[in-house]
PDB file of C-alpha atoms in Angstrom:
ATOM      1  CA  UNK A   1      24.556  35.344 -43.387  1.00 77.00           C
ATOM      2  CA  UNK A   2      25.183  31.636 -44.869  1.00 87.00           C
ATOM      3  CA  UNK A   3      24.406  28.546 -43.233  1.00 87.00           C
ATOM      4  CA  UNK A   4      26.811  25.647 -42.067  1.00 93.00           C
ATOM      5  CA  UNK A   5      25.892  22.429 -43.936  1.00 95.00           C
ATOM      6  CA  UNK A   6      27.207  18.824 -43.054  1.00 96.00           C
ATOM      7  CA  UNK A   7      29.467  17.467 -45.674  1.00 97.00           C
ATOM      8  CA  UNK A   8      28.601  14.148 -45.379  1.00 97.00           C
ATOM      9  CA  UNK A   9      25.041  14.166 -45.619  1.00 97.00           C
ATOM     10  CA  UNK A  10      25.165  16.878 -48.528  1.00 97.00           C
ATOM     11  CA  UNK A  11      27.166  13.451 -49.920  1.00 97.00           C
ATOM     12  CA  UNK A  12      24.759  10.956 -48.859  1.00 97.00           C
ATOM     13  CA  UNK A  13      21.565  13.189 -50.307  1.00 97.00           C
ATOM     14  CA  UNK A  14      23.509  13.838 -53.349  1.00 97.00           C
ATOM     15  CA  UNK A  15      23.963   9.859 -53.686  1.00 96.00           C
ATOM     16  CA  UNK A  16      20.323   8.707 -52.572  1.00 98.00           C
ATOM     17  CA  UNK A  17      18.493  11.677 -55.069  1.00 97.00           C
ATOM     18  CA  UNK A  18      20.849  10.647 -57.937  1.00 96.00           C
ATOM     19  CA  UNK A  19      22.239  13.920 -58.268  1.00 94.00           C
ATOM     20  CA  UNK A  20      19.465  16.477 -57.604  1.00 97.00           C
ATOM     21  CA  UNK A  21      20.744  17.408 -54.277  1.00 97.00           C
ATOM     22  CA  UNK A  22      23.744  18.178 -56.067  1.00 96.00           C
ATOM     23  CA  UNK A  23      22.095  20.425 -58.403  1.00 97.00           C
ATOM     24  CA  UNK A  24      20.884  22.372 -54.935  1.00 97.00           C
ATOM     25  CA  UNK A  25      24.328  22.169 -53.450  1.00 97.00           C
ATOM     26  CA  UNK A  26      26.163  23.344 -56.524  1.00 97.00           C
ATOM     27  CA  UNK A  27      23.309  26.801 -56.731  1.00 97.00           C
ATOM     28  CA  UNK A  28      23.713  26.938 -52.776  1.00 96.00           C
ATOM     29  CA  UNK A  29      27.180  27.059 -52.620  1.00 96.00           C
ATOM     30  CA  UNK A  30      27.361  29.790 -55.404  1.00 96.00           C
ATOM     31  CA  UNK A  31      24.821  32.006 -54.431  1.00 95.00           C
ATOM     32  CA  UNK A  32      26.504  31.772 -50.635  1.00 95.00           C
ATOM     33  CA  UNK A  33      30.008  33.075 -52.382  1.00 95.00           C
ATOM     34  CA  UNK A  34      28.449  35.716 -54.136  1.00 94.00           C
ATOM     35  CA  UNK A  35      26.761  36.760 -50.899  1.00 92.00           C
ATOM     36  CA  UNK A  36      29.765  36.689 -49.423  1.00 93.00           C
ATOM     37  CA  UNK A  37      31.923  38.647 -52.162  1.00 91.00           C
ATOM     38  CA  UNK A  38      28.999  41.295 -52.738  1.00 86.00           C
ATOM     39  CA  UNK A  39      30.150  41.034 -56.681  1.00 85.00           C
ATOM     40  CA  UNK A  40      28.048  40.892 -59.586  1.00 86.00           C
ATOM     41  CA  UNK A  41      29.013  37.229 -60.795  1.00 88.00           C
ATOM     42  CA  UNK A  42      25.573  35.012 -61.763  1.00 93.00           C
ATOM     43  CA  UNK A  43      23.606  33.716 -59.313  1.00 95.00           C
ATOM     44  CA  UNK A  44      23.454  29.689 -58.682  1.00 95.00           C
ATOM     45  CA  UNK A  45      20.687  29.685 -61.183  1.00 96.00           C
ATOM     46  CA  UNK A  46      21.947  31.254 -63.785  1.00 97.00           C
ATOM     47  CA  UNK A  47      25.801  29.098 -63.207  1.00 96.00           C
ATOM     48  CA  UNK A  48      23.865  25.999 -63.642  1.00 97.00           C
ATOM     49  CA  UNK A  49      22.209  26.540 -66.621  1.00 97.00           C
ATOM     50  CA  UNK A  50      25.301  27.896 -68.115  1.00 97.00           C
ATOM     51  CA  UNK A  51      26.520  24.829 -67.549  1.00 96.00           C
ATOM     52  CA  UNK A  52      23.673  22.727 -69.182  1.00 97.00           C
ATOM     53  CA  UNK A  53      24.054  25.272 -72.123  1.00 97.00           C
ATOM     54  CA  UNK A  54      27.949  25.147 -72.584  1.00 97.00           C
ATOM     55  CA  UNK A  55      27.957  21.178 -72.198  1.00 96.00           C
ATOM     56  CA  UNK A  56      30.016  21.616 -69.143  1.00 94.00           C
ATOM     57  CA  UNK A  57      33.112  24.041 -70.405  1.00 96.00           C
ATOM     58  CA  UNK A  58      31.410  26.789 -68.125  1.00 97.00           C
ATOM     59  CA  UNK A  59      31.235  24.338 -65.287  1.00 96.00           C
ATOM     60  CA  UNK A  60      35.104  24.394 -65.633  1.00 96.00           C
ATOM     61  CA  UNK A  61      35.396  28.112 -65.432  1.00 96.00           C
ATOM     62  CA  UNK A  62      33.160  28.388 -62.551  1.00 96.00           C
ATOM     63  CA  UNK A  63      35.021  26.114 -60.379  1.00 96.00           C
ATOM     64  CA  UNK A  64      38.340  28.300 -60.967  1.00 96.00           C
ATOM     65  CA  UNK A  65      36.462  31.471 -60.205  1.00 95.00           C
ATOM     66  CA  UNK A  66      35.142  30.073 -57.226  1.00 96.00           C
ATOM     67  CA  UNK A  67      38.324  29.349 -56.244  1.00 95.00           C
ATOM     68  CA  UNK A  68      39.320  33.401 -56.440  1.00 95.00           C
ATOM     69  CA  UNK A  69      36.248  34.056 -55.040  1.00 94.00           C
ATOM     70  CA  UNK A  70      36.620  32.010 -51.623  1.00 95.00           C
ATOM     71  CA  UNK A  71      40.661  33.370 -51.557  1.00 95.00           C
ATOM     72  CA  UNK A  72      39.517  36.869 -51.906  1.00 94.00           C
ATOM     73  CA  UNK A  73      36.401  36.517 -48.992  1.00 93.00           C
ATOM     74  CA  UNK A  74      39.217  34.732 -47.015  1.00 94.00           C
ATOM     75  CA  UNK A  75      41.547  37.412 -47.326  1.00 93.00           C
ATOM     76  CA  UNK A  76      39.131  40.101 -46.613  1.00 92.00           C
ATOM     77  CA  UNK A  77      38.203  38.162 -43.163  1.00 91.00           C
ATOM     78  CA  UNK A  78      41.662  37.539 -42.187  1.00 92.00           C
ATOM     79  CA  UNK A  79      41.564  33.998 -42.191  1.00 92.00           C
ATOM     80  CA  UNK A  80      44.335  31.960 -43.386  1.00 91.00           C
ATOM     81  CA  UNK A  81      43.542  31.427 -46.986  1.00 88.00           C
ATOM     82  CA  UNK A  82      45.398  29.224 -50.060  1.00 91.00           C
ATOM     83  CA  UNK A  83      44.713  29.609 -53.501  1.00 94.00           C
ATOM     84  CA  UNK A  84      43.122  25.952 -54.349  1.00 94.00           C
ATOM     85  CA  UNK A  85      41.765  27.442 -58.107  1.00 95.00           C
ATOM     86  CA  UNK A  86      43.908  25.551 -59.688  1.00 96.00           C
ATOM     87  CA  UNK A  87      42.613  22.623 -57.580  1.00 96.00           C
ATOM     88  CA  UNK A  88      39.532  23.148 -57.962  1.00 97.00           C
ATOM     89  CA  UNK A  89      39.752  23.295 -61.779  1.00 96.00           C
ATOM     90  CA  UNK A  90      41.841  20.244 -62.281  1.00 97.00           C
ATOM     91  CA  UNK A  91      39.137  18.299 -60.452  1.00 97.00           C
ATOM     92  CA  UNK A  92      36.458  19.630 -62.819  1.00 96.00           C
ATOM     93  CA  UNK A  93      38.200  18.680 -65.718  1.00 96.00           C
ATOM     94  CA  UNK A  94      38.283  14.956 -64.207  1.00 96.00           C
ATOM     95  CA  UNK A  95      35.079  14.694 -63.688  1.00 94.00           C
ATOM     96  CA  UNK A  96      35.220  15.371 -59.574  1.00 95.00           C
ATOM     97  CA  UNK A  97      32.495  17.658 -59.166  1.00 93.00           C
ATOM     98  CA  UNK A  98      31.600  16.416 -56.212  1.00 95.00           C
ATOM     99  CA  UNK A  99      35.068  16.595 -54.247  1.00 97.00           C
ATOM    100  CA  UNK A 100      35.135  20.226 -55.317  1.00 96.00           C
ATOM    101  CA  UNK A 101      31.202  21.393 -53.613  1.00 97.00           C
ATOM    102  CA  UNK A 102      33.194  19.473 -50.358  1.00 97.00           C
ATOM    103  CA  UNK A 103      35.755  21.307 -50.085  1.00 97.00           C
ATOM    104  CA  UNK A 104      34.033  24.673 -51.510  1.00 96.00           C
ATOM    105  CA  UNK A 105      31.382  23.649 -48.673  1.00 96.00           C
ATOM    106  CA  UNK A 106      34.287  23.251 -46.226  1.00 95.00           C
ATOM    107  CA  UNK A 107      35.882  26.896 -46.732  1.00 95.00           C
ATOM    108  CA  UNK A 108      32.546  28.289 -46.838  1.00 95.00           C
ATOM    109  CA  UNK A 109      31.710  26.299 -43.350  1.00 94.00           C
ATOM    110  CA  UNK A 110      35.373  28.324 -42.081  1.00 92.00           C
ATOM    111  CA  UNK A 111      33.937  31.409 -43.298  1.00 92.00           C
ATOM    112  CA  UNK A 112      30.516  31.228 -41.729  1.00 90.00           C
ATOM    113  CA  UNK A 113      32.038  30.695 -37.858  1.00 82.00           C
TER     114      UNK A 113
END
């Protein structure tokens, strides 16, 4: 259903294109959780340029949602889960992005085995 990727060379792409692999990952990693949670949330697209449009403040939103999201597909698999929304929103609010699509990337990577 979703592919595995490597965390460290979604890093190291993310680095060497100055951020546009980390445009991909961030609509990847969305439109894998909303494959996963068969909801009717926006699609990677459509989360990025909310972003762009809301200077950011959605960008906050979507990383606590994401959050619920990868709790509830957890919970429906069975698989230990933790609620890291909270996490995951404090580190958008600092400006860590990046740590959150790592360790979205990393439940998603649990998910897909």
């Amino acid at each position: 259903m979703i592919s595995k990727r490597n965390i460290a060379t979604s890093i190291i792409l993310s680095i060497v294109t100055c951020g546009i692999y980390g445009i991909y990952w961030f609509i990847s990693i969305t439109d894998d959780v909303k494959t996963l949670s068969n909801n009717d949330s926006p699609s990677g697209g459509k989360a990025f340029l909310f972003t762009i449009l809301t200077c950011g403040i959605y960008g906050i939103y979507w990383s606590y949602i994401m959050g619920k999201s990868l709790l509830d597909i957890k919970a429906k698999r069975n698989l230990v889960a933790e609620d890291n929304s909270v996490l995951y929103l404090i580190l958008q609010i600092f400006g860590l992005g990046i740590v959150n699509y790592c360790l979205m990337q990393n439940e998603l990577n649990i998910i897909s085995d």
